[in-house]
Coordinates of C-alpha atoms in Angstrom, one line a residue:
M1 CA -16.4 178.1 146.2
D2 CA -12.8 179.1 146.8
I3 CA -9.7 177.0 146.5
Q4 CA -9.6 176.1 150.2
D5 CA -13.2 174.9 150.1
I6 CA -12.4 172.7 147.2
K7 CA -9.4 171.2 149.1
N8 CA -11.6 170.5 152.1
R9 CA -14.4 168.9 150.0
F10 CA -12.1 166.6 148.0
G11 CA -9.5 165.9 150.7
I12 CA -6.6 167.7 148.9
I13 CA -3.6 168.4 151.1
G14 CA -1.0 171.1 150.4
G15 CA -0.4 174.8 149.8
S16 CA 2.0 174.7 146.8
P17 CA 1.4 177.5 144.3
L18 CA 1.5 175.0 141.5
L19 CA -1.2 172.9 143.2
N20 CA -3.4 176.0 143.9
R21 CA -3.0 177.0 140.2
A22 CA -4.2 173.6 139.0
I23 CA -7.2 173.7 141.4
D24 CA -8.1 177.2 140.2
I25 CA -8.1 176.2 136.5
A26 CA -10.3 173.2 137.4
R27 CA -12.7 175.5 139.3
Q28 CA -13.0 177.9 136.4
V29 CA -13.5 175.3 133.6
S30 CA -16.0 173.2 135.6
P31 CA -19.2 175.2 134.7
T32 CA -18.4 174.9 131.0
D33 CA -18.7 171.8 128.7
M34 CA -15.2 172.3 127.3
S35 CA -12.9 169.2 126.9
V36 CA -10.0 169.1 129.4
L37 CA -6.7 167.3 128.9
I38 CA -5.1 166.6 132.3
T39 CA -1.4 165.8 132.2
G40 CA 0.9 164.8 135.0
E41 CA 3.1 162.0 136.2
S42 CA 1.7 158.7 137.3
G43 CA 0.3 158.8 140.8
S44 CA 0.1 162.6 140.9
G45 CA -3.7 162.6 141.4
K46 CA -5.2 163.3 137.9
E47 CA -8.4 161.4 138.6
V48 CA -9.1 163.6 141.7
F49 CA -9.2 166.6 139.4
S50 CA -11.6 164.9 137.0
H51 CA -14.0 164.4 139.9
I52 CA -13.6 168.1 140.8
I53 CA -14.5 169.2 137.3
H54 CA -17.5 166.8 137.2
Q55 CA -18.9 167.6 140.7
M56 CA -18.7 171.3 140.1
S57 CA -20.4 171.2 136.7
A58 CA -24.0 171.2 135.7
R59 CA -23.6 167.5 134.9
K60 CA -22.9 166.6 138.6
H61 CA -26.2 164.7 138.8
G62 CA -25.4 162.7 135.6
A63 CA -23.2 159.6 135.4
F64 CA -19.5 159.8 135.8
I65 CA -17.6 156.9 134.2
A66 CA -13.8 156.5 134.5
V67 CA -12.2 154.4 131.8
N68 CA -8.6 153.2 131.8
C69 CA -7.8 153.1 128.0
G70 CA -4.5 151.3 128.6
A71 CA -6.2 148.4 130.4
I72 CA -8.7 147.5 127.7
P73 CA -7.5 145.2 124.9
E74 CA -7.4 146.8 121.4
G75 CA -9.9 144.3 120.0
T76 CA -12.6 145.1 122.5
I77 CA -12.2 148.8 123.3
D78 CA -14.6 149.9 120.5
S79 CA -17.2 147.6 121.9
E80 CA -16.6 148.9 125.5
L81 CA -16.8 152.6 124.5
F82 CA -19.5 152.6 121.8
G83 CA -21.4 149.3 122.4
H84 CA -22.2 146.5 119.9
E85 CA -25.0 144.7 118.3
K86 CA -25.9 141.1 118.7
G87 CA -23.9 138.8 116.5
S88 CA -21.5 141.6 115.5
F89 CA -18.5 139.4 116.4
T90 CA -17.8 136.1 118.0
G91 CA -19.2 136.0 121.5
A92 CA -21.6 138.9 121.0
H93 CA -24.7 136.9 122.1
E94 CA -26.7 140.1 122.8
A95 CA -26.6 143.8 122.2
R96 CA -24.7 145.9 124.7
K97 CA -24.6 149.6 125.5
G98 CA -21.2 151.3 125.5
Y99 CA -19.9 153.8 128.0
F100 CA -20.8 156.8 125.9
E101 CA -24.4 155.6 125.7
V102 CA -24.6 154.9 129.5
A103 CA -23.0 158.2 130.4
N104 CA -25.3 160.3 128.2
G105 CA -25.8 163.6 130.0
G106 CA -22.8 163.0 132.3
T107 CA -19.0 162.8 132.1
I108 CA -16.5 160.3 130.8
F109 CA -13.0 160.3 132.2
L110 CA -10.6 158.7 129.7
D111 CA -7.4 157.9 131.6
E112 CA -4.3 157.1 129.6
V113 CA -6.0 158.4 126.5
A114 CA -2.6 158.3 124.6
E115 CA -2.9 154.5 124.5
L116 CA -6.1 154.5 122.3
P117 CA -5.7 152.8 118.9
L118 CA -5.8 155.0 115.8
G119 CA -9.2 153.6 114.7
T120 CA -10.8 154.3 118.1
Q121 CA -9.3 157.8 118.0
A122 CA -11.2 158.5 114.8
R123 CA -14.5 157.4 116.4
L124 CA -13.7 159.6 119.5
L125 CA -13.0 162.6 117.3
R126 CA -16.5 162.2 115.6
I127 CA -18.1 162.2 119.1
L128 CA -16.2 165.4 120.0
E129 CA -17.3 167.1 116.8
S130 CA -20.9 166.0 116.4
G131 CA -21.8 163.8 119.3
E132 CA -22.5 160.9 116.9
Y133 CA -21.2 157.4 116.9
L134 CA -21.9 153.9 115.6
R135 CA -22.2 150.7 117.6
V136 CA -19.9 147.9 116.5
G137 CA -21.8 146.0 113.8
S138 CA -24.5 148.6 113.4
S139 CA -25.2 151.2 110.7
K140 CA -27.6 153.3 112.8
V141 CA -26.2 156.6 114.0
Q142 CA -26.4 157.1 117.7
K143 CA -26.3 160.5 119.5
T144 CA -24.8 161.2 122.9
D145 CA -24.3 164.3 125.1
V146 CA -21.2 163.5 127.1
R147 CA -18.4 165.7 128.4
I148 CA -15.0 164.2 127.9
I149 CA -12.1 164.7 130.3
A150 CA -8.9 163.0 129.2
A151 CA -5.7 162.3 131.1
T152 CA -2.2 161.0 130.3
N153 CA 1.2 160.7 131.9
V154 CA 3.1 160.9 128.5
D155 CA 3.8 163.8 126.2
V156 CA 0.9 163.5 123.7
Y157 CA 2.5 166.0 121.3
N158 CA 5.5 163.7 120.9
R159 CA 3.2 160.9 120.0
V160 CA 1.5 163.2 117.5
K161 CA 4.8 163.8 115.8
S162 CA 5.6 160.1 115.7
G163 CA 2.2 159.4 114.1
K164 CA 0.8 157.4 117.1
F165 CA -1.8 160.0 118.0
R166 CA -4.1 162.0 115.7
E167 CA -3.2 165.7 115.6
D168 CA -6.8 166.9 115.2
L169 CA -7.9 164.8 118.2
Y170 CA -5.1 166.2 120.3
Y171 CA -6.3 169.8 119.7
R172 CA -9.9 168.9 120.3
L173 CA -9.1 167.2 123.7
N174 CA -6.6 169.9 124.6
T175 CA -9.1 172.7 124.6
V176 CA -8.1 173.4 128.2
P177 CA -4.8 171.9 129.3
L178 CA -4.5 171.2 133.0
R179 CA -1.1 170.1 134.4
I180 CA -0.9 168.4 137.8
P181 CA 2.5 169.2 139.5
A182 CA 4.6 166.2 140.5
L183 CA 5.3 165.7 144.2
H184 CA 8.9 166.7 143.9
E185 CA 7.7 170.0 142.6
R186 CA 5.8 170.7 145.8
K187 CA 8.3 169.8 148.5
E188 CA 6.5 171.9 151.1
D189 CA 3.5 169.5 150.9
I190 CA 5.4 166.2 151.3
Y191 CA 5.6 166.2 155.1
L192 CA 2.0 167.4 155.4
L193 CA 0.8 164.5 153.2
F194 CA 2.9 162.0 155.1
R195 CA 1.3 163.2 158.4
K196 CA -2.2 162.9 157.0
F197 CA -1.6 159.4 155.6
S198 CA 0.2 158.1 158.7
A199 CA -2.6 159.5 160.9
D200 CA -5.3 157.8 158.7
F201 CA -3.5 154.5 158.8
S202 CA -2.8 154.7 162.5
D203 CA -6.6 155.0 163.0
K204 CA -7.3 152.3 160.6
Y205 CA -4.9 149.8 162.2
R206 CA -5.4 151.1 165.7
S207 CA -1.8 151.6 166.2
P208 CA 0.2 154.5 167.9
G209 CA 0.9 157.6 165.9
I210 CA 4.1 158.0 163.8
Q211 CA 6.6 160.8 164.5
L212 CA 9.5 161.5 162.2
E213 CA 12.9 162.8 163.5
P214 CA 14.2 166.0 161.9
D215 CA 16.8 164.1 159.7
A216 CA 14.0 161.8 158.5
I217 CA 11.9 164.7 157.6
Q218 CA 14.7 166.1 155.5
I219 CA 15.2 162.9 153.6
L220 CA 11.4 162.6 153.1
S221 CA 11.3 166.1 151.6
N222 CA 14.4 165.8 149.4
Y223 CA 13.5 162.4 147.9
S224 CA 12.4 162.6 144.2
W225 CA 9.2 160.5 144.7
P226 CA 9.0 159.0 141.2
G227 CA 5.7 157.4 142.2
N228 CA 4.3 160.7 143.5
V229 CA 1.5 160.8 146.0
R230 CA 0.6 157.1 145.5
Q231 CA 4.2 156.0 146.4
L232 CA 4.2 158.3 149.5
K233 CA 0.9 156.9 150.7
N234 CA 2.2 153.3 150.3
I235 CA 5.4 154.0 152.3
A236 CA 3.3 155.7 155.0
E237 CA 1.2 152.6 155.3
Q238 CA 4.2 150.3 155.5
I239 CA 5.8 152.3 158.2
C240 CA 2.5 152.4 160.3
V241 CA 2.2 148.6 160.0
L242 CA 5.8 147.4 160.2
E243 CA 7.8 149.9 162.3
K244 CA 8.0 149.0 166.0
D245 CA 9.6 152.3 167.1
R246 CA 7.1 155.0 166.4
N247 CA 9.8 157.7 166.4
V248 CA 11.2 157.1 162.9
T249 CA 14.8 158.0 162.3
A250 CA 16.5 158.6 159.0
A251 CA 18.1 155.2 159.0
A252 CA 14.8 153.5 159.6
L253 CA 13.1 155.6 156.9
L254 CA 15.7 154.6 154.3
N255 CA 14.6 151.0 154.8
Y256 CA 11.3 151.8 153.2
I257 CA 12.5 154.0 150.4
P258 CA 13.6 152.0 147.3
N259 CA 17.3 151.6 146.5
E260 CA 17.1 153.9 143.6
S261 CA 16.7 156.8 146.1
A262 CA 20.5 156.5 146.7
T263 CA 21.1 158.3 143.5
N264 CA 18.2 160.7 143.9
L265 CA 18.9 161.9 147.4
P266 CA 20.9 165.2 147.5
M267 CA 24.4 164.7 148.8
A268 CA 27.6 166.5 149.0
I269 CA 29.9 165.8 146.1
S270 CA 33.1 164.2 147.2
G271 CA 36.3 166.1 146.8
N272 CA 37.9 163.4 144.7
K273 CA 38.5 165.1 141.4
E274 CA 38.9 161.7 139.6
D275 CA 35.2 160.8 140.4
F276 CA 33.9 161.7 136.9
S277 CA 31.0 160.4 135.0
E278 CA 31.7 158.9 131.5
R279 CA 30.5 162.1 129.8
D280 CA 32.7 164.2 132.0
I281 CA 35.8 162.1 131.2
L282 CA 35.0 162.4 127.4
Y283 CA 34.7 166.2 127.7
K284 CA 38.0 166.4 129.6
V285 CA 39.7 164.4 126.9
L286 CA 38.3 166.6 124.2
F287 CA 39.3 169.8 125.9
D288 CA 42.8 168.4 126.6
M289 CA 43.1 167.5 122.9
K290 CA 42.0 171.0 121.9
K291 CA 44.5 172.5 124.3
D292 CA 47.3 170.4 122.8
M293 CA 46.4 171.4 119.3
M294 CA 46.6 175.1 120.2
E295 CA 50.0 174.6 121.8
L296 CA 51.2 172.7 118.8
K297 CA 50.0 175.4 116.4
K298 CA 51.8 178.0 118.6
L299 CA 55.1 176.1 118.4
V300 CA 54.9 175.7 114.7
A301 CA 54.1 179.4 114.2
E302 CA 57.2 180.3 116.4
I303 CA 59.4 178.0 114.3
I304 CA 58.2 179.6 111.1
Q305 CA 58.7 183.1 112.5
S306 CA 62.2 182.2 113.7
G307 CA 63.3 181.0 110.3
G308 CA 63.6 177.4 111.4
N309 CA 65.6 178.1 114.5
T310 CA 64.3 175.1 116.5
A311 CA 66.9 175.5 119.2
H312 CA 65.5 178.9 120.1
V313 CA 61.9 177.6 120.2
I314 CA 62.9 174.6 122.3
E315 CA 64.8 176.8 124.8
D316 CA 61.8 179.1 125.2
N317 CA 59.1 176.4 125.4
P318 CA 60.6 173.3 127.2
H319 CA 57.4 172.8 129.2
Y320 CA 55.1 172.7 126.2
I321 CA 57.4 170.4 124.2
N322 CA 57.8 167.9 127.1
Q323 CA 54.0 168.0 127.6
L324 CA 53.1 167.5 123.9
Y325 CA 55.6 164.8 123.3
Q326 CA 55.7 163.0 126.6
E327 CA 55.6 159.5 125.1
I328 CA 56.8 158.1 121.8
E329 CA 56.5 154.5 120.4
Q330 CA 59.8 152.7 120.3
P331 CA 60.7 151.2 116.9
G332 CA 60.5 147.5 116.8
N333 CA 58.6 147.3 120.1
S334 CA 56.2 144.5 119.3
S335 CA 54.5 144.7 122.7
G336 CA 53.1 148.1 121.8
E337 CA 54.5 149.6 125.0
L338 CA 55.4 153.3 125.0
S339 CA 58.7 154.6 126.5
A340 CA 59.4 158.0 127.9
F341 CA 60.7 160.6 125.4
T342 CA 62.0 164.0 126.7
I343 CA 63.3 166.9 124.8
K344 CA 65.8 168.5 127.1
K345 CA 66.5 172.2 127.3
P346 CA 69.6 172.8 125.3
I347 CA 72.8 174.1 126.9
Q348 CA 73.9 177.5 125.7
N349 CA 76.3 177.4 122.7
A350 CA 76.0 173.6 122.5
P351 CA 74.2 171.4 120.0
V352 CA 70.6 170.6 120.9
D353 CA 70.2 167.1 122.3
Y354 CA 66.9 165.6 121.4
N355 CA 67.7 162.3 123.2
Y356 CA 66.2 160.3 120.3
T357 CA 66.6 156.5 120.6
H358 CA 67.6 156.3 116.9
E359 CA 68.8 158.8 114.3
A360 CA 66.8 159.5 111.2
E361 CA 68.7 158.9 108.0
E362 CA 67.8 161.1 105.1
V363 CA 67.7 159.4 101.7
E364 CA 68.3 161.7 98.7
E365 CA 65.7 161.1 96.1
S366 CA 66.8 161.1 92.4
L367 CA 65.1 163.8 90.3
S368 CA 66.5 162.5 86.9
L369 CA 63.8 162.2 84.2
I370 CA 65.8 159.3 82.7
D371 CA 65.8 157.4 85.9
K372 CA 62.0 158.0 86.4
E373 CA 61.3 156.9 82.8
S374 CA 63.4 153.8 83.3
D375 CA 61.6 152.9 86.6
L376 CA 58.2 153.3 85.0
I377 CA 59.1 151.1 82.0
K378 CA 60.4 148.4 84.4
K379 CA 57.3 148.5 86.5
A380 CA 55.0 148.2 83.4
L381 CA 57.0 145.3 82.0
K382 CA 57.0 143.5 85.3
K383 CA 53.2 144.1 85.7
H384 CA 52.5 142.6 82.3
K385 CA 55.1 139.8 82.6
G386 CA 57.4 141.2 79.8
K387 CA 54.6 141.6 77.2
R388 CA 55.6 144.8 75.5
K389 CA 52.2 145.3 73.8
F390 CA 50.3 145.6 77.0
A391 CA 53.1 147.5 78.8
A392 CA 53.0 150.1 76.0
Q393 CA 49.3 150.5 76.3
E394 CA 49.7 150.9 80.1
L395 CA 52.4 153.6 79.5
G396 CA 50.3 155.4 76.8
I397 CA 53.0 155.0 74.1
S398 CA 53.3 152.9 70.9
E399 CA 55.0 149.5 71.0
R400 CA 57.6 150.7 68.6
T401 CA 58.5 153.6 70.9
L402 CA 58.6 151.3 73.9
Y403 CA 61.1 149.0 72.0
R404 CA 63.2 152.0 71.2
K405 CA 63.2 153.1 74.8
I406 CA 64.2 149.7 76.0
K407 CA 67.1 149.7 73.6
E408 CA 68.2 153.2 74.6
L409 CA 68.1 152.5 78.3
N410 CA 69.6 149.1 78.1
L411 CA 66.6 147.4 79.7

């Protein structure tokens, strides 16, 4: 049976290469008893592929049971999968077979397998390795011959790394990985699917057929479809039931697409250069800072090379200096406002006018050892409230030496 025959048999619409590849893998793995892990976004059709694998296998006459692992409470999932004995827990009034016992000789499809508790994962691993399991509340080993097909819409390997999924179970389930493409990855199939769904619902509700205008088809094809085929089918049904005008325009179609589509629809980026995202603004600030630092380094290097001739550097680089020092904080400005500060290009043979709002006053620092020694002794005495013993210990000298220094320095 070729790919097109499989599409016709299972009602699969589309000609995307990714879709054809997934069908081909399912076709090749079907005759074997290998475990298959189907991955794909929610609503992409993972359960359809589990039916393909089962119906094209030697187990097609056996039972096929689909189990949503995320919908069963943690306290009862072991009982659901493996069965339990009478009296094994409160409410167990009689013995019950589990899914693995009922599906013996057939196939079990474990949807959302990543949601299984760790204890249940250990039991499932034993079935995969030996076909053996224990009913809840029983010590008798049971045997089963079941093919397991698992599916998930999350990255199982990330759950393995976070300790939420057993690594050995992951590799046993992932014997054959099968990825179902999301609807936005097969844009050429979106309009075909919409036509199929709208025709089916028109027949179901006995209403006239739906026709999309060219601009509506473009919006339909370019939307991201986070809910995949399931979401597309729901919108097709809504339009068939609610839309009075059977020729649907783009404006009418947008009434049925969720508001979040406004950010997902492709659109021309406006020419407004100030329309940045927060990350873009942060990058711009960082790049501007880096540029300013490079210009500042350049100016400092030129000042050093010119032997401190700042007038020459300012004359050659007025643009950079005005850009780097565009604003300066005014002294005594309690409001915190910044006032403009400009270094003007100097006039030839005239002193450089920096246009500072105040002049810096240079204070000559005393380098006398006697003055320094006197200051240290004063500080030590002040710190210890005139007690020479503790002041001498602070200064690292004897009390007798401190007394002599005080006398010599007239302290």
